[in-house]
mmCIF file of C-alpha atoms and ligand atoms in Angstrom:
data_model
loop_
_atom_site.group_PDB
_atom_site.id
_atom_site.type_symbol
_atom_site.label_atom_id
_atom_site.label_comp_id
_atom_site.label_asym_id
_atom_site.label_seq_id
_atom_site.Cartn_x
_atom_site.Cartn_y
_atom_site.Cartn_z
ATOM 1 C CA UNK A 179 99.842 292.317 144.883
ATOM 2 C CA UNK A 180 99.655 291.664 148.653
ATOM 3 C CA UNK A 181 96.151 291.183 149.963
ATOM 4 C CA UNK A 182 95.095 293.725 152.534
ATOM 5 C CA UNK A 183 93.974 291.904 155.672
ATOM 6 C CA UNK A 184 90.328 292.527 156.380
ATOM 7 C CA UNK A 185 90.205 290.786 159.744
ATOM 8 C CA UNK A 186 91.605 292.232 162.970
ATOM 9 C CA UNK A 187 94.237 290.195 164.841
ATOM 10 C CA UNK A 188 92.589 287.371 166.752
ATOM 11 C CA UNK A 189 92.526 287.778 170.533
ATOM 12 C CA UNK A 190 95.392 286.143 172.416
ATOM 13 C CA UNK A 191 94.168 283.297 174.583
ATOM 14 C CA UNK A 192 96.812 282.123 177.010
ATOM 15 C CA UNK A 193 96.495 278.697 178.537
ATOM 16 C CA UNK A 194 98.534 278.296 181.686
ATOM 17 C CA UNK A 195 99.832 275.219 183.430
ATOM 18 C CA UNK A 196 100.018 274.764 187.145
ATOM 19 C CA UNK A 197 101.172 271.986 189.422
ATOM 20 C CA UNK A 198 98.595 270.488 191.748
ATOM 21 C CA UNK A 199 99.432 267.848 194.346
ATOM 22 C CA UNK A 200 97.041 265.548 196.109
ATOM 23 C CA UNK A 201 98.904 265.407 199.408
ATOM 24 C CA UNK A 202 99.204 262.367 201.718
ATOM 25 C CA UNK A 203 96.088 263.130 203.784
ATOM 26 C CA UNK A 204 93.859 263.339 200.682
ATOM 27 C CA UNK A 205 95.377 260.648 198.488
ATOM 28 C CA UNK A 206 92.770 258.062 199.579
ATOM 29 C CA UNK A 207 90.162 260.421 198.039
ATOM 30 C CA UNK A 208 92.087 260.902 194.793
ATOM 31 C CA UNK A 209 89.183 259.744 192.583
ATOM 32 C CA UNK A 210 86.914 262.367 194.095
ATOM 33 C CA UNK A 211 89.553 265.095 193.678
ATOM 34 C CA UNK A 212 90.012 264.139 190.017
ATOM 35 C CA UNK A 213 86.260 264.324 189.461
ATOM 36 C CA UNK A 214 86.256 267.817 190.993
ATOM 37 C CA UNK A 215 89.188 268.869 188.805
ATOM 38 C CA UNK A 216 87.421 267.667 185.651
ATOM 39 C CA UNK A 217 84.119 269.245 186.562
ATOM 40 C CA UNK A 218 85.971 272.545 187.094
ATOM 41 C CA UNK A 219 87.103 272.205 183.465
ATOM 42 C CA UNK A 220 90.822 271.884 183.994
ATOM 43 C CA UNK A 221 92.655 269.625 181.569
ATOM 44 C CA UNK A 222 94.989 267.138 183.207
ATOM 45 C CA UNK A 223 98.124 267.143 181.039
ATOM 46 C CA UNK A 224 100.196 264.772 183.113
ATOM 47 C CA UNK A 225 99.879 262.846 186.334
ATOM 48 C CA UNK A 226 101.955 260.517 188.482
ATOM 49 C CA UNK A 227 101.750 258.875 191.834
ATOM 50 C CA UNK A 228 104.994 258.958 193.783
ATOM 51 C CA UNK A 229 106.500 258.834 197.233
ATOM 52 C CA UNK A 230 108.860 261.717 198.057
ATOM 53 C CA UNK A 231 112.054 261.048 199.991
ATOM 54 C CA UNK A 232 112.740 263.503 202.847
ATOM 55 C CA UNK A 233 115.436 265.095 200.639
ATOM 56 C CA UNK A 234 113.018 265.570 197.754
ATOM 57 C CA UNK A 235 110.347 267.001 200.050
ATOM 58 C CA UNK A 236 112.937 269.445 201.474
ATOM 59 C CA UNK A 237 114.020 270.473 197.978
ATOM 60 C CA UNK A 238 110.449 270.973 196.842
ATOM 61 C CA UNK A 239 109.710 273.216 199.835
ATOM 62 C CA UNK A 240 113.182 274.824 200.007
ATOM 63 C CA UNK A 241 111.641 278.312 200.319
ATOM 64 C CA UNK A 242 110.348 277.338 203.774
ATOM 65 C CA UNK A 243 113.650 275.985 205.089
ATOM 66 C CA UNK A 244 114.298 277.297 208.611
ATOM 67 C CA UNK A 245 110.661 278.040 209.439
ATOM 68 C CA UNK A 246 109.126 276.525 212.579
ATOM 69 C CA UNK A 247 106.761 274.316 210.604
ATOM 70 C CA UNK A 248 109.387 273.011 208.162
ATOM 71 C CA UNK A 249 110.141 269.688 209.984
ATOM 72 C CA UNK A 250 106.453 268.790 210.322
ATOM 73 C CA UNK A 251 105.820 269.759 206.696
ATOM 74 C CA UNK A 252 108.616 267.456 205.485
ATOM 75 C CA UNK A 253 107.507 264.609 207.768
ATOM 76 C CA UNK A 254 103.984 264.944 206.412
ATOM 77 C CA UNK A 255 104.932 265.173 202.730
ATOM 78 C CA UNK A 256 107.041 261.995 202.844
ATOM 79 C CA UNK A 257 104.620 260.026 205.027
ATOM 80 C CA UNK A 258 102.699 258.447 202.125
ATOM 81 C CA UNK A 259 102.225 258.562 198.361
ATOM 82 C CA UNK A 260 101.213 261.787 196.698
ATOM 83 C CA UNK A 261 99.717 262.418 193.250
ATOM 84 C CA UNK A 262 101.260 265.206 191.187
ATOM 85 C CA UNK A 263 99.100 266.653 188.409
ATOM 86 C CA UNK A 264 99.807 269.179 185.686
ATOM 87 C CA UNK A 265 96.601 271.156 185.216
ATOM 88 C CA UNK A 266 95.948 273.440 182.274
ATOM 89 C CA UNK A 267 93.330 276.103 181.759
ATOM 90 C CA UNK A 268 93.128 279.787 181.085
ATOM 91 C CA UNK A 269 94.497 281.509 184.236
ATOM 92 C CA UNK A 270 95.019 278.063 185.772
ATOM 93 C CA UNK A 271 97.520 279.213 188.407
ATOM 94 C CA UNK A 272 95.350 281.840 190.082
ATOM 95 C CA UNK A 273 92.106 279.938 189.570
ATOM 96 C CA UNK A 274 93.455 276.781 191.211
ATOM 97 C CA UNK A 275 94.840 278.810 194.138
ATOM 98 C CA UNK A 276 91.462 280.510 194.575
ATOM 99 C CA UNK A 277 89.681 277.158 194.534
ATOM 100 C CA UNK A 278 92.061 275.752 197.173
ATOM 101 C CA UNK A 279 91.175 278.478 199.678
ATOM 102 C CA UNK A 280 93.269 279.382 202.736
ATOM 103 C CA UNK A 281 96.490 277.430 203.446
ATOM 104 C CA UNK A 282 95.270 276.458 206.907
ATOM 105 C CA UNK A 283 92.505 273.868 206.432
ATOM 106 C CA UNK A 284 90.894 274.727 209.765
ATOM 107 C CA UNK A 285 90.550 278.337 208.635
ATOM 108 C CA UNK A 286 89.356 277.113 205.239
ATOM 109 C CA UNK A 287 86.542 275.140 206.879
ATOM 110 C CA UNK A 288 85.461 278.217 208.834
ATOM 111 C CA UNK A 289 85.980 280.973 206.291
ATOM 112 C CA UNK A 290 85.698 279.258 202.911
ATOM 113 C CA UNK A 291 83.574 276.142 203.452
ATOM 114 C CA UNK A 292 83.177 275.579 199.693
ATOM 115 C CA UNK A 293 86.933 275.582 199.091
ATOM 116 C CA UNK A 294 88.846 272.432 198.208
ATOM 117 C CA UNK A 295 91.052 272.616 201.316
ATOM 118 C CA UNK A 296 87.918 272.816 203.439
ATOM 119 C CA UNK A 297 86.708 269.659 201.702
ATOM 120 C CA UNK A 298 89.936 267.630 201.614
ATOM 121 C CA UNK A 299 92.233 269.128 204.270
ATOM 122 C CA UNK A 300 92.527 268.574 208.014
ATOM 123 C CA UNK A 301 94.710 271.166 209.744
ATOM 124 C CA UNK A 302 97.520 273.716 209.341
ATOM 125 C CA UNK A 303 100.013 271.256 207.892
ATOM 126 C CA UNK A 304 97.761 268.553 206.463
ATOM 127 C CA UNK A 305 95.782 270.665 204.072
ATOM 128 C CA UNK A 306 94.998 268.080 201.384
ATOM 129 C CA UNK A 307 96.111 269.844 198.228
ATOM 130 C CA UNK A 308 98.866 271.977 196.753
ATOM 131 C CA UNK A 309 98.868 274.595 194.014
ATOM 132 C CA UNK A 310 101.760 276.582 192.526
ATOM 133 C CA UNK A 311 101.708 280.247 193.529
ATOM 134 C CA UNK A 312 103.108 281.921 190.377
ATOM 135 C CA UNK A 313 104.116 281.289 186.779
ATOM 136 C CA UNK A 314 107.778 280.731 187.667
ATOM 137 C CA UNK A 315 106.946 278.495 190.607
ATOM 138 C CA UNK A 316 104.632 276.455 188.382
ATOM 139 C CA UNK A 317 107.347 275.897 185.777
ATOM 140 C CA UNK A 318 109.873 274.926 188.475
ATOM 141 C CA UNK A 319 107.462 272.584 190.232
ATOM 142 C CA UNK A 320 106.352 270.897 186.991
ATOM 143 C CA UNK A 321 109.992 270.249 186.106
ATOM 144 C CA UNK A 322 110.599 268.974 189.621
ATOM 145 C CA UNK A 323 107.794 266.409 189.428
ATOM 146 C CA UNK A 324 108.058 265.537 185.728
ATOM 147 C CA UNK A 325 111.749 265.926 184.997
ATOM 148 C CA UNK A 326 111.765 262.931 182.644
ATOM 149 C CA UNK A 327 109.126 264.373 180.336
ATOM 150 C CA UNK A 328 109.761 267.152 177.899
ATOM 151 C CA UNK A 329 108.151 270.176 179.447
ATOM 152 C CA UNK A 330 108.462 272.928 176.908
ATOM 153 C CA UNK A 331 107.049 276.041 178.542
ATOM 154 C CA UNK A 332 103.724 277.161 177.152
ATOM 155 C CA UNK A 333 104.236 280.639 175.720
ATOM 156 C CA UNK A 334 102.995 283.207 178.162
ATOM 157 C CA UNK A 335 102.079 286.911 178.143
ATOM 158 C CA UNK A 336 104.150 288.947 175.686
ATOM 159 C CA UNK A 337 105.942 285.808 174.443
ATOM 160 C CA UNK A 338 102.586 284.337 173.428
ATOM 161 C CA UNK A 339 101.636 287.554 171.630
ATOM 162 C CA UNK A 340 104.990 287.686 169.823
ATOM 163 C CA UNK A 341 104.777 284.045 168.834
ATOM 164 C CA UNK A 342 101.266 284.354 167.411
ATOM 165 C CA UNK A 343 102.058 287.640 165.680
ATOM 166 C CA UNK A 344 105.174 286.342 164.000
ATOM 167 C CA UNK A 345 104.231 282.740 163.231
ATOM 168 C CA UNK A 346 100.469 282.397 163.034
ATOM 169 C CA UNK A 347 98.521 285.596 162.471
ATOM 170 C CA UNK A 348 100.001 286.586 159.069
ATOM 171 C CA UNK A 349 99.160 283.227 157.486
ATOM 172 C CA UNK A 350 95.783 282.981 159.187
ATOM 173 C CA UNK A 351 94.799 286.490 158.154
ATOM 174 C CA UNK A 352 95.745 285.757 154.558
ATOM 175 C CA UNK A 353 93.777 282.497 154.650
ATOM 176 C CA UNK A 354 90.687 284.199 156.075
ATOM 177 C CA UNK A 355 90.913 286.944 153.472
ATOM 178 C CA UNK A 356 90.919 284.379 150.654
ATOM 179 C CA UNK A 357 88.159 282.459 152.372
ATOM 180 C CA UNK A 358 85.863 285.453 152.546
ATOM 181 C CA UNK A 359 86.410 286.077 148.820
ATOM 182 C CA UNK A 360 85.842 282.441 147.829
ATOM 183 C CA UNK A 361 82.895 281.823 150.172
ATOM 184 C CA UNK A 362 83.157 278.013 149.876
ATOM 185 C CA UNK A 363 80.262 275.770 150.910
ATOM 186 C CA UNK A 364 82.343 274.061 153.588
ATOM 187 C CA UNK A 365 84.637 276.811 154.904
ATOM 188 C CA UNK A 366 86.543 274.694 157.429
ATOM 189 C CA UNK A 367 87.552 271.979 154.969
ATOM 190 C CA UNK A 368 88.497 274.704 152.487
ATOM 191 C CA UNK A 369 90.552 276.464 155.184
ATOM 192 C CA UNK A 370 92.318 273.274 156.220
ATOM 193 C CA UNK A 371 93.282 272.566 152.602
ATOM 194 C CA UNK A 372 94.390 276.168 152.001
ATOM 195 C CA UNK A 373 96.635 276.029 155.060
ATOM 196 C CA UNK A 374 98.151 272.738 153.897
ATOM 197 C CA UNK A 375 98.782 274.152 150.418
ATOM 198 C CA UNK A 376 100.133 277.485 151.640
ATOM 199 C CA UNK A 377 102.019 276.546 154.787
ATOM 200 C CA UNK A 378 105.164 278.711 154.596
ATOM 201 C CA UNK A 379 107.080 276.083 156.616
ATOM 202 C CA UNK A 380 106.316 273.319 154.108
ATOM 203 C CA UNK A 381 109.507 271.979 152.537
ATOM 204 C CA UNK A 382 109.828 273.310 148.978
ATOM 205 C CA UNK A 383 109.608 270.614 146.323
ATOM 206 C CA UNK A 384 112.174 271.382 143.668
ATOM 207 C CA UNK A 385 112.172 269.680 140.284
ATOM 208 C CA UNK A 386 115.479 268.024 139.558
ATOM 209 C CA UNK A 387 116.387 267.230 135.937
ATOM 210 C CA UNK A 388 117.294 263.589 135.416
HETATM 211 P P1 LIG B 203 100.595 277.115 200.267
HETATM 212 O O1 LIG B 203 101.326 277.762 199.124
HETATM 213 O O2 LIG B 203 99.210 277.633 200.456
HETATM 214 O O3 LIG B 203 100.639 275.609 200.237
HETATM 215 O O4 LIG B 203 101.345 277.542 201.618
HETATM 216 P P2 LIG B 203 102.893 277.808 201.931
HETATM 217 O O5 LIG B 203 103.720 277.766 200.676
HETATM 218 O O6 LIG B 203 102.990 279.004 202.787
HETATM 219 O O7 LIG B 203 103.279 276.551 202.839
HETATM 220 C C1 LIG B 203 103.560 275.275 202.302
HETATM 221 C C2 LIG B 203 102.881 274.223 203.140
HETATM 222 O O8 LIG B 203 103.430 274.236 204.457
HETATM 223 C C3 LIG B 203 101.397 274.443 203.363
HETATM 224 O O9 LIG B 203 100.601 273.973 202.309
HETATM 225 C C4 LIG B 203 101.148 273.677 204.649
HETATM 226 O O10 LIG B 203 101.099 272.276 204.386
HETATM 227 C C5 LIG B 203 102.405 273.988 205.427
HETATM 228 N N1 LIG B 203 102.293 275.212 206.264
HETATM 229 C C6 LIG B 203 102.291 276.491 205.838
HETATM 230 N N2 LIG B 203 102.199 277.375 206.841
HETATM 231 C C7 LIG B 203 102.152 276.617 207.960
HETATM 232 C C8 LIG B 203 102.071 276.956 209.361
HETATM 233 O O11 LIG B 203 102.025 278.121 209.738
HETATM 234 N N3 LIG B 203 102.050 275.895 210.227
HETATM 235 C C9 LIG B 203 102.116 274.621 209.818
HETATM 236 N N4 LIG B 203 102.096 273.648 210.742
HETATM 237 N N5 LIG B 203 102.194 274.268 208.514
HETATM 238 C C10 LIG B 203 102.207 275.245 207.591
HETATM 239 MG MG1 LIG B 204 103.336 277.840 198.629
#
């Protein structure tokens, strides 16, 4: 007989990734930026220091091609090393953008003095830090900076819900149902063992006659 689940589905917690860049004008303060990032409780999943060629800088900022500020932006971005960072947290993309403050660092200093661009930036172009502006931009920019690493997308939104509902929740619910009947002394060790014993993806051991 199938056990009736007695626990509701667990809430879906979606961790996002975003691409941050410590730009040329802030790279000499990289240690301080990293301290800020950690104290804001972002996880740093990947990081690299690199120098963009003008072509790479133009590709990265292709959406701004043709704008008045494009040449100065490219000159700035290839003028020195940068540090690219993959940050992860719940709602990382929007939270990091909010922490950066206005694009123009002069405005940031006036209107959002606690923002990171107020702290690390200098002017309209040299604004210290970058942050992806959407989920799709983040995925593109992470691939751009970390093309050699395997960057499987973290499941997001409905995909995350579907994944958990199809692959995780049924087994977990069954495990928790058994757990609440058994009431073991050490529930987590019991749960870990139950999951090992009942993992539906475990290869089946079949007896073979000699
Ligand atoms: P972001 O997403 O906040 O970084 O801003 P944008 O995507 O609009 O612009 C990309 C980068 O170009 C900014 O971070 C600045 O370095 C630079 N930039 C943007 N707008 C201007 C502008 O109006 N003038 C100048 N000089 N630079 C700009
Ligand atoms: Mg942008």
